[in-house]
Short mmCIF file of C-alpha atoms in Angstrom, two decimals:
data_model
loop_
_atom_site.label_atom_id
_atom_site.label_comp_id
_atom_site.label_asym_id
_atom_site.label_seq_id
_atom_site.Cartn_x
_atom_site.Cartn_y
_atom_site.Cartn_z
CA UNK C 150 23.88 109.37 95.47
CA UNK C 151 27.41 108.18 96.29
CA UNK C 152 28.64 104.98 94.73
CA UNK C 153 27.73 101.93 96.76
CA UNK C 154 29.51 98.63 97.04
CA UNK C 155 28.56 95.11 98.02
CA UNK C 156 28.94 95.79 101.71
CA UNK C 157 26.00 98.23 101.63
CA UNK C 158 23.81 95.46 100.25
CA UNK C 159 24.60 92.94 102.95
CA UNK C 160 22.18 90.17 102.05
CA UNK C 161 22.40 90.26 98.27
CA UNK C 162 24.45 88.05 96.00
CA UNK C 163 25.38 85.26 98.43
CA UNK C 164 24.43 82.36 96.17
CA UNK C 165 25.94 84.09 93.14
CA UNK C 166 29.15 84.67 95.06
CA UNK C 167 29.31 81.04 96.12
CA UNK C 168 28.65 79.84 92.58
CA UNK C 169 32.10 81.13 91.63
CA UNK C 170 33.86 79.70 94.69
CA UNK C 171 35.31 76.58 93.03
CA UNK C 172 36.88 78.52 90.16
CA UNK C 173 37.92 81.78 91.82
CA UNK C 174 37.48 82.25 95.55
CA UNK C 175 38.56 78.83 96.84
CA UNK C 176 42.02 78.58 95.22
CA UNK C 177 42.93 82.13 96.19
CA UNK C 178 41.56 81.78 99.73
CA UNK C 179 43.54 78.58 100.23
CA UNK C 180 46.67 80.48 99.22
CA UNK C 181 45.84 83.29 101.68
CA UNK C 182 45.38 80.87 104.58
CA UNK C 183 48.60 79.07 103.65
CA UNK C 184 50.44 82.41 103.64
CA UNK C 185 49.06 83.14 107.13
CA UNK C 186 50.82 79.97 108.34
CA UNK C 187 47.96 79.07 110.68
CA UNK C 188 49.11 76.66 113.37
CA UNK C 189 47.23 74.15 115.53
CA UNK C 190 45.52 75.82 118.48
CA UNK C 191 45.73 79.40 117.17
CA UNK C 192 43.03 82.07 117.19
CA UNK C 193 42.14 83.41 113.73
CA UNK C 194 39.93 86.25 112.49
CA UNK C 195 38.43 86.13 108.98
CA UNK C 196 37.58 89.68 107.87
CA UNK C 197 34.67 89.84 105.41
CA UNK C 198 34.40 86.08 105.59
CA UNK C 199 31.75 85.79 102.88
CA UNK C 200 30.66 82.19 102.38
CA UNK C 201 33.63 80.82 104.29
CA UNK C 202 36.23 80.31 101.57
CA UNK C 203 38.96 81.37 104.01
CA UNK C 204 37.15 80.42 107.20
CA UNK C 205 36.91 76.71 106.43
CA UNK C 206 40.60 76.04 105.63
CA UNK C 207 41.67 78.19 108.60
CA UNK C 208 39.40 76.19 110.92
CA UNK C 209 40.77 72.93 109.56
CA UNK C 210 44.34 74.03 110.19
CA UNK C 211 43.87 75.43 113.69
CA UNK C 212 42.00 72.32 114.78
CA UNK C 213 39.56 71.71 117.65
CA UNK C 214 41.84 73.43 120.16
CA UNK C 215 41.92 76.60 118.06
CA UNK C 216 39.21 79.07 117.16
CA UNK C 217 38.10 81.10 114.13
CA UNK C 218 35.85 84.17 114.22
CA UNK C 219 34.18 84.77 110.85
CA UNK C 220 32.83 88.32 110.55
CA UNK C 221 30.78 89.69 107.66
CA UNK C 222 28.00 92.18 107.05
CA UNK C 223 25.92 89.60 105.16
CA UNK C 224 23.74 87.15 107.07
CA UNK C 225 23.04 85.25 103.85
CA UNK C 226 26.73 84.68 103.17
CA UNK C 227 27.41 83.62 106.75
CA UNK C 228 24.50 81.18 106.61
CA UNK C 229 26.19 79.42 103.69
CA UNK C 230 29.54 79.46 105.50
CA UNK C 231 27.98 78.01 108.66
CA UNK C 232 26.31 75.23 106.67
CA UNK C 233 29.69 74.26 105.21
CA UNK C 234 31.30 74.21 108.66
CA UNK C 235 28.51 72.04 110.04
CA UNK C 236 28.76 69.62 107.11
CA UNK C 237 32.48 69.20 107.84
CA UNK C 238 31.95 68.83 111.58
CA UNK C 239 33.93 71.97 112.40
CA UNK C 240 32.94 73.11 115.87
CA UNK C 241 35.70 75.67 116.30
CA UNK C 242 34.12 78.50 114.29
CA UNK C 243 31.87 81.34 115.43
CA UNK C 244 29.97 83.36 112.82
CA UNK C 245 29.21 87.02 113.48
CA UNK C 246 27.05 89.36 111.41
CA UNK C 247 28.45 92.86 111.77
CA UNK C 248 30.87 95.42 110.48
CA UNK C 249 34.44 94.08 110.58
CA UNK C 250 35.66 97.64 111.12
CA UNK C 251 33.82 97.72 114.46
CA UNK C 252 34.74 94.19 115.59
CA UNK C 253 36.03 93.96 119.15
CA UNK C 254 38.08 90.96 120.27
CA UNK C 255 38.30 89.82 123.87
CA UNK C 256 41.66 88.19 123.20
CA UNK C 257 44.16 89.22 120.46
CA UNK C 258 44.43 86.99 117.40
CA UNK C 259 47.43 85.00 116.22
CA UNK C 260 46.41 85.52 112.60
CA UNK C 261 43.98 87.57 110.52
CA UNK C 262 42.95 86.57 107.00
CA UNK C 263 40.93 88.52 104.47
CA UNK C 264 40.12 87.31 100.97
CA UNK C 265 39.41 90.39 98.80
CA UNK C 266 37.76 91.94 101.85
CA UNK C 267 39.86 95.06 102.41
CA UNK C 268 38.24 96.76 99.39
CA UNK C 269 34.95 96.81 101.29
CA UNK C 270 36.31 98.84 104.19
CA UNK C 271 34.67 102.26 104.22
CA UNK C 272 38.07 103.81 104.86
CA UNK C 273 40.73 101.30 103.84
CA UNK C 274 43.57 102.95 105.74
CA UNK C 275 41.78 103.58 109.03
CA UNK C 276 39.88 100.31 108.85
CA UNK C 277 43.01 98.26 108.26
CA UNK C 278 44.88 100.11 111.00
CA UNK C 279 42.19 99.03 113.44
CA UNK C 280 42.21 95.43 112.23
CA UNK C 281 45.99 95.25 112.65
CA UNK C 282 45.55 96.24 116.28
CA UNK C 283 43.45 93.08 116.81
CA UNK C 284 46.62 91.00 116.33
CA UNK C 285 48.89 90.01 119.17
CA UNK C 286 52.45 91.33 118.85
CA UNK C 287 54.16 89.04 116.36
CA UNK C 288 50.82 87.95 114.86
CA UNK C 289 50.37 87.65 111.09
CA UNK C 290 47.88 89.08 108.63
CA UNK C 291 47.39 87.62 105.16
CA UNK C 292 45.12 88.91 102.43
CA UNK C 293 44.38 88.78 98.74
CA UNK C 294 44.03 91.71 96.35
CA UNK C 295 43.49 92.02 92.60
CA UNK C 296 46.61 92.50 90.50
CA UNK C 297 46.91 95.17 87.84
CA UNK C 298 44.64 94.28 84.92
CA UNK C 299 42.48 91.87 86.90
CA UNK C 300 38.69 91.67 86.44
CA UNK C 301 39.05 92.53 82.77
CA UNK C 302 37.50 92.61 80.29
CA UNK C 303 34.54 91.90 82.57
CA UNK C 304 34.74 95.15 84.53
CA UNK C 305 34.95 97.48 81.56
CA UNK C 306 32.07 95.73 79.79
CA UNK C 307 29.83 95.95 82.83
CA UNK C 308 30.62 99.61 83.46
CA UNK C 309 29.98 100.39 79.79
CA UNK C 310 26.62 98.64 80.13
CA UNK C 311 25.73 100.69 83.22
CA UNK C 312 26.74 103.95 81.56
CA UNK C 313 24.54 103.09 78.56
CA UNK C 314 21.68 102.22 80.92
CA UNK C 315 22.00 105.58 82.62
CA UNK C 316 21.97 107.37 79.27
CA UNK C 317 18.82 105.46 78.36
CA UNK C 318 17.07 106.67 81.48
CA UNK C 319 17.49 103.50 83.57
CA UNK C 320 18.25 104.47 87.14
CA UNK C 321 21.38 102.70 88.37
CA UNK C 322 22.49 102.53 91.97
CA UNK C 323 25.52 104.77 91.88
CA UNK C 324 28.15 106.31 89.64
CA UNK C 325 29.61 103.52 87.45
CA UNK C 326 32.50 105.69 86.35
CA UNK C 327 34.11 105.44 89.79
CA UNK C 328 32.65 102.81 92.14
CA UNK C 329 34.28 102.86 95.54
CA UNK C 330 35.57 99.32 95.54
CA UNK C 331 37.04 99.69 92.02
CA UNK C 332 39.05 102.67 93.20
CA UNK C 333 40.16 100.74 96.27
CA UNK C 334 41.23 97.84 94.06
CA UNK C 335 43.33 100.16 91.92
CA UNK C 336 45.09 101.61 94.94
CA UNK C 337 46.55 98.19 95.75
CA UNK C 338 46.89 96.73 92.26
CA UNK C 339 50.62 96.02 92.13
CA UNK C 340 53.21 94.25 94.24
CA UNK C 341 54.83 97.54 95.22
CA UNK C 342 51.59 99.38 95.99
CA UNK C 343 50.28 96.60 98.19
CA UNK C 344 53.60 96.15 100.00
CA UNK C 345 53.91 99.89 100.62
CA UNK C 346 50.33 100.09 101.89
CA UNK C 347 50.85 97.26 104.35
CA UNK C 348 54.12 98.80 105.50
CA UNK C 349 52.29 102.07 106.13
CA UNK C 350 49.92 100.13 108.39
CA UNK C 351 52.90 99.35 110.62
CA UNK C 352 53.38 95.76 109.48
CA UNK C 353 56.86 94.28 109.13
CA UNK C 354 58.28 91.31 107.23
CA UNK C 355 55.87 92.13 104.41
CA UNK C 356 55.94 89.94 101.34
CA UNK C 357 53.68 89.96 98.28
CA UNK C 358 53.45 87.18 95.70
CA UNK C 359 51.56 87.04 92.42
CA UNK C 360 48.90 84.36 91.95
CA UNK C 361 48.09 83.93 88.26
CA UNK C 362 44.54 82.84 87.45
CA UNK C 363 42.31 82.93 84.38
CA UNK C 364 38.69 81.77 84.48
CA UNK C 365 36.44 81.09 81.47
CA UNK C 366 32.98 82.51 82.15
CA UNK C 367 29.78 81.94 80.22
CA UNK C 368 27.08 84.61 80.31
CA UNK C 369 25.36 83.14 83.38
CA UNK C 370 28.55 82.91 85.44
CA UNK C 371 29.60 86.40 84.35
CA UNK C 372 26.27 87.70 85.64
CA UNK C 373 26.83 85.83 88.90
CA UNK C 374 30.13 87.67 89.23
CA UNK C 375 28.28 90.97 88.78
CA UNK C 376 25.74 90.05 91.46
CA UNK C 377 28.19 88.44 93.86
CA UNK C 378 31.01 91.00 93.81
CA UNK C 379 31.48 94.67 94.61
CA UNK C 380 29.77 95.55 91.33
CA UNK C 381 26.46 94.47 92.89
CA UNK C 382 26.12 97.86 94.53
CA UNK C 383 25.97 99.61 91.16
CA UNK C 384 23.15 97.57 89.65
CA UNK C 385 19.51 98.71 89.54
CA UNK C 386 17.26 97.48 92.32
CA UNK C 387 14.09 97.45 90.18
CA UNK C 388 13.66 93.96 88.62
CA UNK C 389 12.70 95.11 85.11
CA UNK C 390 15.61 97.54 84.94
CA UNK C 391 17.97 94.88 86.29
CA UNK C 392 16.85 92.45 83.60
CA UNK C 393 17.43 95.05 80.89
CA UNK C 394 20.96 95.62 82.17
CA UNK C 395 21.56 91.87 82.22
CA UNK C 396 20.40 91.47 78.62
CA UNK C 397 22.54 94.37 77.40
CA UNK C 398 25.54 93.05 79.30
CA UNK C 399 25.11 89.58 77.78
CA UNK C 400 24.98 91.10 74.31
CA UNK C 401 28.18 93.07 74.89
CA UNK C 402 29.77 89.95 76.34
CA UNK C 403 29.13 87.98 73.20
CA UNK C 404 28.26 84.79 75.08
CA UNK C 405 31.46 84.21 77.04
CA UNK C 406 34.80 85.64 78.09
CA UNK C 407 38.04 84.64 79.76
CA UNK C 408 38.32 86.57 83.03
CA UNK C 409 41.71 87.81 84.16
CA UNK C 410 41.58 86.89 87.86
CA UNK C 411 45.28 87.53 88.57
CA UNK C 412 45.67 88.20 92.27
CA UNK C 413 48.21 89.22 94.87
CA UNK C 414 48.78 87.26 98.07
CA UNK C 415 50.30 89.39 100.82
CA UNK C 416 51.43 88.66 104.36
CA UNK C 417 52.89 90.82 107.10
CA UNK C 418 53.47 90.73 110.84
CA UNK C 419 52.63 93.05 113.70
CA UNK C 420 55.95 94.04 115.30
CA UNK C 421 56.76 92.22 118.54
CA UNK C 422 56.24 94.15 121.74
CA UNK C 423 59.30 96.04 122.88
#
């Protein structure tokens, strides 16, 4: 079975994902939206919108005369995002359950944002090329990616746990030695790699800035990160097996850890029409 990632489990992990929003997703998403320089009245696309950590600030900036399309494969995540928008009285957002790679826009966007979403594209290069074409000439795209060394020591501990589970006869969901999204993260995990990748997508005026972030996690929040991130696709589906993995992971964790959540904030523009 090929390695899976969170996008193949579209309705799992929404509440666990959102549990980490205040400490991890919100500050980075705010930086992404700021980098996109969203203006009043603009049209914005949020790719892999999740629970709305980028959607909400984008909608606030573009105002009632603007519009935000939030696209994600997870109905559960979009339900949480929609509830947030309703609570804030934001009527300029439309939520769409579907594959962002297949999204079709009637009118080109002024800006596209994606908060750690590009790793979930089945083919990062082809998928991003298509998303770039949804921008108007001169439009901006802003995204976040993990920096080199991010998600540690969490990631290594969880993968060690899954390898041990496999050796003990517990069926895991994929191949924990090389999950798809981990490999995608590594491809972009430096300022130069991310800038070169965006340049290869035809974007100009590319800039990449580091966003330093460390997050203390107790055992419960560390498990929420496992369930609410791309690692979710590697965990067992069977409840008893999943609980055994959780217990082993907590033991390896030793009760708590400080997560390296260092990120990269990148922005680029689609060249103006000639």
